[in-house]
Coordinates of C-alpha atoms and ligand atoms in Angstrom, one line a residue:
M1 CA 48.2 -41.0 13.4
H2 CA 45.4 -38.6 12.5
I3 CA 45.6 -35.3 14.4
N4 CA 42.6 -33.0 14.6
L5 CA 43.1 -29.4 15.8
I6 CA 40.0 -28.1 14.2
S7 CA 38.1 -27.6 17.5
D8 CA 37.7 -28.9 21.0
T9 CA 34.2 -30.0 20.0
I10 CA 35.5 -33.0 18.0
T11 CA 36.2 -35.2 21.0
K12 CA 34.5 -38.6 21.3
P13 CA 33.1 -39.8 24.6
T14 CA 35.7 -41.7 26.7
P15 CA 35.1 -45.3 27.8
E16 CA 34.2 -44.0 31.3
M17 CA 31.7 -41.6 29.8
L18 CA 30.1 -44.5 27.8
S19 CA 29.9 -46.5 31.0
A20 CA 28.3 -43.6 32.8
M21 CA 25.7 -43.4 30.0
F22 CA 24.9 -47.2 30.3
A23 CA 24.5 -46.8 34.0
A24 CA 22.3 -43.7 33.9
Q25 CA 18.8 -43.6 35.5
V26 CA 16.5 -41.8 33.1
G27 CA 13.0 -40.4 32.9
D28 CA 11.0 -37.9 30.9
D29 CA 12.8 -34.6 31.3
V30 CA 10.0 -32.6 29.7
F31 CA 8.1 -33.5 32.9
G32 CA 11.2 -32.8 35.0
E33 CA 11.5 -36.5 35.8
D34 CA 14.9 -37.4 34.6
P35 CA 16.9 -38.0 37.8
T36 CA 20.3 -37.7 36.1
V37 CA 19.4 -34.4 34.4
N38 CA 18.2 -33.1 37.7
T39 CA 21.4 -34.2 39.4
L40 CA 23.5 -32.4 36.7
Q41 CA 21.4 -29.2 36.9
E42 CA 21.6 -29.1 40.7
K43 CA 25.4 -29.8 40.6
A44 CA 25.9 -26.9 38.1
A45 CA 23.7 -24.5 40.2
V46 CA 25.7 -25.3 43.4
M47 CA 29.0 -24.9 41.6
F48 CA 28.1 -21.4 40.5
G49 CA 26.3 -20.4 43.8
K50 CA 23.0 -20.0 41.9
E51 CA 19.6 -21.5 42.6
A52 CA 19.0 -23.5 39.4
A53 CA 20.3 -24.6 36.0
L54 CA 18.9 -25.9 32.7
F55 CA 20.4 -28.6 30.5
C56 CA 20.2 -27.6 26.8
P57 CA 21.3 -29.3 23.6
S58 CA 23.8 -26.5 22.7
G59 CA 25.6 -23.4 23.9
T60 CA 23.8 -21.5 21.1
M61 CA 20.6 -22.4 22.7
T62 CA 21.7 -21.4 26.3
N63 CA 22.9 -18.0 25.0
Q64 CA 19.8 -17.5 22.9
I65 CA 17.5 -18.3 25.8
A66 CA 19.5 -15.9 28.0
V67 CA 19.1 -13.1 25.4
K68 CA 15.4 -13.8 25.1
M69 CA 15.0 -13.8 28.9
H70 CA 16.8 -10.6 29.6
T71 CA 15.4 -8.4 26.8
Q72 CA 12.2 -7.2 25.1
P73 CA 12.0 -6.4 21.3
L74 CA 13.5 -3.0 20.5
D75 CA 16.2 -3.5 23.2
E76 CA 19.9 -3.7 22.5
V77 CA 22.6 -6.0 23.6
I78 CA 26.1 -4.6 24.2
L79 CA 28.9 -7.0 23.4
D80 CA 32.3 -7.4 21.8
H81 CA 32.3 -7.5 18.0
Y82 CA 34.0 -10.9 18.1
S83 CA 31.4 -12.5 20.4
H84 CA 30.0 -15.9 19.6
V85 CA 26.4 -14.5 20.2
Y86 CA 27.0 -11.9 17.4
Q87 CA 29.3 -13.9 15.0
Y88 CA 28.2 -17.6 15.1
E89 CA 24.6 -17.9 16.2
T90 CA 23.0 -17.2 12.8
G91 CA 21.8 -13.7 13.9
G92 CA 19.5 -15.4 16.4
Y93 CA 19.4 -12.3 18.7
A94 CA 17.3 -10.6 16.0
Y95 CA 15.3 -13.7 15.0
N96 CA 14.5 -15.0 18.4
S97 CA 14.4 -11.8 20.5
G98 CA 13.8 -8.9 18.1
V99 CA 16.8 -7.0 19.5
G100 CA 19.7 -5.2 18.0
V101 CA 23.4 -5.3 18.9
N102 CA 25.7 -2.5 19.9
L103 CA 29.2 -3.8 19.0
I104 CA 32.3 -2.8 20.9
A105 CA 35.8 -3.3 19.2
G106 CA 37.5 -4.7 22.3
T107 CA 40.9 -6.1 22.7
N108 CA 41.2 -9.8 21.8
G109 CA 37.5 -10.3 22.4
K110 CA 37.4 -8.5 25.7
I111 CA 35.7 -5.2 26.6
T112 CA 36.1 -2.8 29.5
A113 CA 33.6 -1.0 31.8
T114 CA 34.7 2.3 30.2
Q115 CA 33.8 0.9 26.8
V116 CA 30.4 -0.4 28.0
E117 CA 29.6 2.9 29.7
A118 CA 30.3 4.8 26.5
A119 CA 28.0 2.3 24.6
I120 CA 25.0 2.7 26.8
K121 CA 22.4 4.8 25.0
P122 CA 20.4 7.6 26.5
V123 CA 16.7 6.9 26.8
H124 CA 14.8 8.4 23.9
D125 CA 11.8 7.2 21.8
W126 CA 14.0 7.0 18.8
L127 CA 16.8 4.9 20.3
P128 CA 16.9 1.2 21.2
L129 CA 17.1 0.6 25.0
S130 CA 20.4 -0.7 26.2
R131 CA 19.4 -3.7 28.3
L132 CA 21.9 -6.5 28.4
V133 CA 25.7 -6.9 28.3
V134 CA 27.2 -10.2 27.2
L135 CA 30.8 -11.1 28.1
E136 CA 32.6 -14.2 26.7
N137 CA 35.2 -16.1 28.7
T138 CA 37.4 -17.4 27.2
A139 CA 37.0 -15.3 24.1
N140 CA 37.0 -17.8 21.2
K141 CA 37.6 -15.4 18.2
G142 CA 39.8 -13.4 20.6
G143 CA 42.3 -16.3 20.6
G144 CA 41.3 -17.9 23.9
S145 CA 42.0 -14.8 25.9
F146 CA 40.4 -14.5 29.4
Y147 CA 39.1 -12.0 31.8
T148 CA 40.1 -11.9 35.4
L149 CA 37.4 -11.2 38.1
D150 CA 39.0 -7.8 38.7
E151 CA 38.2 -6.9 35.1
V152 CA 34.7 -8.1 35.4
K153 CA 33.7 -6.5 38.7
P154 CA 33.6 -2.9 37.3
I155 CA 31.4 -4.0 34.5
R156 CA 29.1 -5.7 37.0
Q157 CA 29.0 -2.5 39.1
L158 CA 28.2 -0.4 36.1
C159 CA 25.4 -2.8 35.0
R160 CA 23.9 -2.7 38.4
K161 CA 24.0 1.1 38.5
R162 CA 22.5 1.5 35.0
G163 CA 19.9 -1.3 35.3
L164 CA 21.5 -3.6 32.7
K165 CA 21.6 -7.4 32.9
L166 CA 24.9 -9.2 32.6
H167 CA 25.2 -12.6 30.9
L168 CA 28.3 -14.8 30.7
D169 CA 29.0 -16.9 27.7
G170 CA 31.3 -19.2 29.5
A171 CA 31.6 -21.9 26.8
R172 CA 35.2 -22.3 27.8
L173 CA 35.2 -20.7 31.3
F174 CA 37.0 -23.6 32.9
N175 CA 40.0 -23.2 30.5
A176 CA 40.4 -19.7 32.1
L177 CA 39.7 -20.8 35.7
V178 CA 42.5 -23.4 35.7
E179 CA 44.9 -20.5 34.8
T180 CA 43.6 -17.9 37.3
G181 CA 42.7 -20.2 40.2
E182 CA 39.4 -18.2 40.5
T183 CA 36.3 -20.1 41.5
T184 CA 33.0 -20.8 39.8
Q185 CA 31.2 -19.3 42.8
D186 CA 33.1 -16.0 42.4
W187 CA 32.2 -16.0 38.8
G188 CA 28.6 -16.9 39.3
A189 CA 28.2 -14.0 41.8
Q190 CA 29.1 -11.5 39.0
F191 CA 26.4 -12.5 36.5
D192 CA 22.6 -12.7 36.2
S193 CA 23.1 -15.8 34.1
V194 CA 25.9 -18.1 33.0
S195 CA 26.2 -20.5 30.1
I196 CA 28.8 -23.3 30.1
C197 CA 29.5 -25.9 27.5
L198 CA 30.0 -29.5 28.4
S199 CA 30.9 -30.4 24.8
K200 CA 34.0 -28.3 24.4
G201 CA 37.1 -28.9 26.4
L202 CA 35.2 -30.9 29.0
G203 CA 34.8 -33.6 26.3
A204 CA 31.1 -34.5 26.7
P205 CA 29.4 -35.4 23.4
V206 CA 26.5 -33.0 23.7
G207 CA 25.1 -30.3 25.9
S208 CA 25.4 -26.9 27.7
L209 CA 24.0 -25.5 30.9
L210 CA 22.2 -22.2 31.6
I211 CA 22.6 -21.3 35.2
G212 CA 20.7 -18.6 37.1
D213 CA 18.0 -17.9 39.8
Q214 CA 14.9 -20.0 40.3
D215 CA 12.5 -17.7 38.5
F216 CA 14.8 -17.1 35.6
I217 CA 15.3 -20.9 35.0
K218 CA 11.6 -21.6 35.5
N219 CA 10.8 -19.2 32.6
A220 CA 13.9 -20.4 30.6
R221 CA 12.3 -23.9 30.6
R222 CA 9.4 -22.4 28.6
V223 CA 11.7 -20.7 26.1
R224 CA 13.8 -23.9 25.7
K225 CA 10.5 -25.8 25.0
V226 CA 9.4 -23.3 22.3
M227 CA 12.8 -23.5 20.7
G228 CA 12.3 -27.3 20.5
G229 CA 14.9 -28.1 23.1
G230 CA 12.7 -30.0 25.6
M231 CA 14.2 -33.6 25.5
R232 CA 13.0 -36.8 27.0
Q233 CA 15.3 -39.5 28.4
V234 CA 18.2 -37.2 28.0
G235 CA 19.8 -38.4 31.3
Y236 CA 22.0 -40.6 29.0
L237 CA 23.7 -37.4 27.9
A238 CA 23.5 -35.6 31.3
A239 CA 25.5 -38.6 32.7
T240 CA 28.5 -37.7 30.5
G241 CA 28.2 -34.0 31.7
I242 CA 28.3 -35.1 35.4
F243 CA 31.4 -37.2 34.6
A244 CA 33.0 -34.3 32.7
L245 CA 32.5 -31.8 35.5
E246 CA 33.9 -34.2 38.1
N247 CA 36.9 -35.5 36.1
H248 CA 37.8 -33.2 33.2
V249 CA 38.1 -29.8 34.6
E250 CA 41.6 -29.8 36.1
R251 CA 43.1 -31.5 33.2
L252 CA 42.3 -28.5 31.0
K253 CA 45.6 -27.1 32.2
I254 CA 47.2 -29.8 30.1
D255 CA 45.4 -28.6 27.0
N256 CA 46.4 -25.0 27.7
N257 CA 50.0 -26.1 28.2
R258 CA 50.0 -28.0 24.9
A259 CA 48.6 -25.0 23.1
K260 CA 51.5 -22.9 24.6
V261 CA 54.0 -25.4 23.1
L262 CA 52.3 -25.1 19.7
G263 CA 52.4 -21.3 20.0
E264 CA 56.1 -21.2 20.9
T265 CA 56.9 -23.6 18.1
L266 CA 55.0 -21.5 15.5
Q267 CA 56.7 -18.3 16.8
S268 CA 60.1 -19.7 15.9
L269 CA 59.2 -20.6 12.3
P270 CA 60.2 -18.4 9.3
W271 CA 56.8 -18.8 7.5
V272 CA 54.8 -17.5 10.5
E273 CA 54.1 -13.8 10.6
S274 CA 52.8 -13.6 14.1
V275 CA 51.1 -15.7 16.8
R276 CA 48.4 -14.1 19.1
P277 CA 49.2 -14.5 22.8
V278 CA 48.3 -18.0 23.8
Q279 CA 46.4 -17.8 27.1
T280 CA 44.4 -21.1 27.0
N281 CA 43.7 -23.9 24.5
I282 CA 43.4 -21.8 21.3
V283 CA 46.3 -20.8 19.1
I284 CA 45.6 -18.2 16.3
F285 CA 48.4 -17.3 14.0
D286 CA 49.0 -15.3 10.8
L287 CA 51.1 -16.7 7.9
K288 CA 53.8 -14.7 6.2
A289 CA 52.9 -13.5 2.7
P290 CA 52.5 -14.9 0.1
L291 CA 51.5 -18.1 2.1
M292 CA 47.7 -18.4 2.3
A293 CA 45.7 -20.4 4.8
D294 CA 44.1 -22.8 2.2
V295 CA 47.5 -23.7 0.8
F296 CA 49.1 -24.2 4.2
L297 CA 46.1 -26.2 5.6
K298 CA 46.2 -28.5 2.5
K299 CA 49.9 -29.3 3.1
L300 CA 49.3 -29.8 6.7
A301 CA 46.4 -32.2 6.0
E302 CA 48.6 -34.2 3.7
Q303 CA 50.8 -34.9 6.7
G304 CA 47.8 -36.0 8.8
V305 CA 47.0 -32.8 10.7
N306 CA 43.7 -31.0 10.3
A307 CA 43.1 -27.4 11.3
A308 CA 40.7 -24.6 10.4
P309 CA 41.2 -21.4 8.5
F310 CA 40.4 -18.2 10.6
G311 CA 40.9 -15.7 7.8
P312 CA 42.6 -15.7 4.3
A313 CA 46.1 -16.0 5.9
T314 CA 45.1 -16.9 9.5
V315 CA 44.8 -20.3 11.0
R316 CA 43.4 -21.6 14.3
F317 CA 44.6 -24.6 16.3
V318 CA 42.5 -25.8 19.3
T319 CA 43.9 -28.4 21.7
H320 CA 41.5 -30.8 23.5
L321 CA 41.0 -34.1 25.4
D322 CA 41.7 -36.3 22.3
F323 CA 45.0 -34.4 21.4
T324 CA 47.6 -36.5 23.2
E325 CA 51.3 -35.8 24.2
E326 CA 52.3 -38.1 21.3
M327 CA 50.2 -36.0 18.9
L328 CA 51.7 -32.8 20.2
E329 CA 55.3 -34.1 19.6
K330 CA 54.3 -35.3 16.1
T331 CA 52.6 -31.9 15.3
V332 CA 55.7 -30.0 16.5
E333 CA 57.9 -32.2 14.3
I334 CA 55.7 -31.7 11.3
L335 CA 55.5 -27.9 11.7
K336 CA 59.3 -27.7 12.1
G337 CA 59.7 -29.8 8.9
M338 CA 57.5 -27.6 6.8
K339 CA 59.4 -25.3 4.4
N340 CA 56.5 -23.6 2.6
Ligands
LIG1 C1 31.0 -23.2 21.0 C2 30.6 -21.9 21.6 C3 29.3 -21.7 22.0 C4 28.2 -22.7 21.8 O1 28.2 -23.4 20.6 P1 27.3 -24.7 20.3 O2 28.1 -25.2 19.2 O3 26.0 -24.1 19.9 O4 27.3 -25.5 21.5 C5 29.0 -20.5 22.6 N1 30.0 -19.6 22.8 C6 31.3 -19.8 22.5 C7 32.3 -18.8 22.8 C8 31.6 -21.0 21.9 O5 32.9 -21.2 21.6

């Protein structure tokens, strides 16, 4: 049995998804004529109580389009120092939008209204203009931690008062919502734009959605095109996204619970220094010296379990649709058997 805990992006389309692809009606989406893409976009917009949505090849693209749309060159984006937009998008904010970042050292990838307020710059010729705040939910590098709506609302109010836009990188938003019971409509109402990934926990092979108002999405289509993201008969992929939104949201609770079991197991092992609080489907833990991540991961791989380093002595496990109960039991057994 091969077990892969590297990321929730590694899942393969299910047989039902493949059937949905075969059955999809398609057209040229650059002309807006792919009915399956249009259905997916309308579905996502309605889910979040917004007017429109845009299907894109990746979450990097949906975030980058959002930054581009909300800013002008010489502006500044306020965000947590762990943010995907800052850490893992190749510095695209500078390249695509000509903006800087104002990084906040939050708690497990989360920032507060007080921290945002302190970060907003006064208006002077010699300072960048604070224009956009980006929140990430769940926070990936933050260990899968999540915001509640009560934490987001003061940030929203502050942004309104100070004239800043608010974007949500909701790559794994649904992993949070199955825990809090909060709704997509409530979340949509707090943000000017929302990005969600279909290819993470939801298990679709490709794709993300940018969600916002009509004018915003109309212009975002132009930015997607200039980034090379206008696709043709892409309804074949959109069909898997529709299936995922209809069938794979509630089951994320299972992934979250399996991650908790892994976290509790690790907590009890003598060679583990500490485990970050497991809130969703990500488990980040530190190894006890002198054990290093590369040595540990090699031993783990020899027993058929693959995972990713997250620092010299830090490791990340991510649970997902293709990580079964049987695999969970096997992984727990392997971890408990490791002496290191
Ligand atoms: C995965 C991810 C993205 C988008 O990544 P792509 O690989 O470009 O689809 C954006 N934000 C977060 C927090 C992510 O984990």
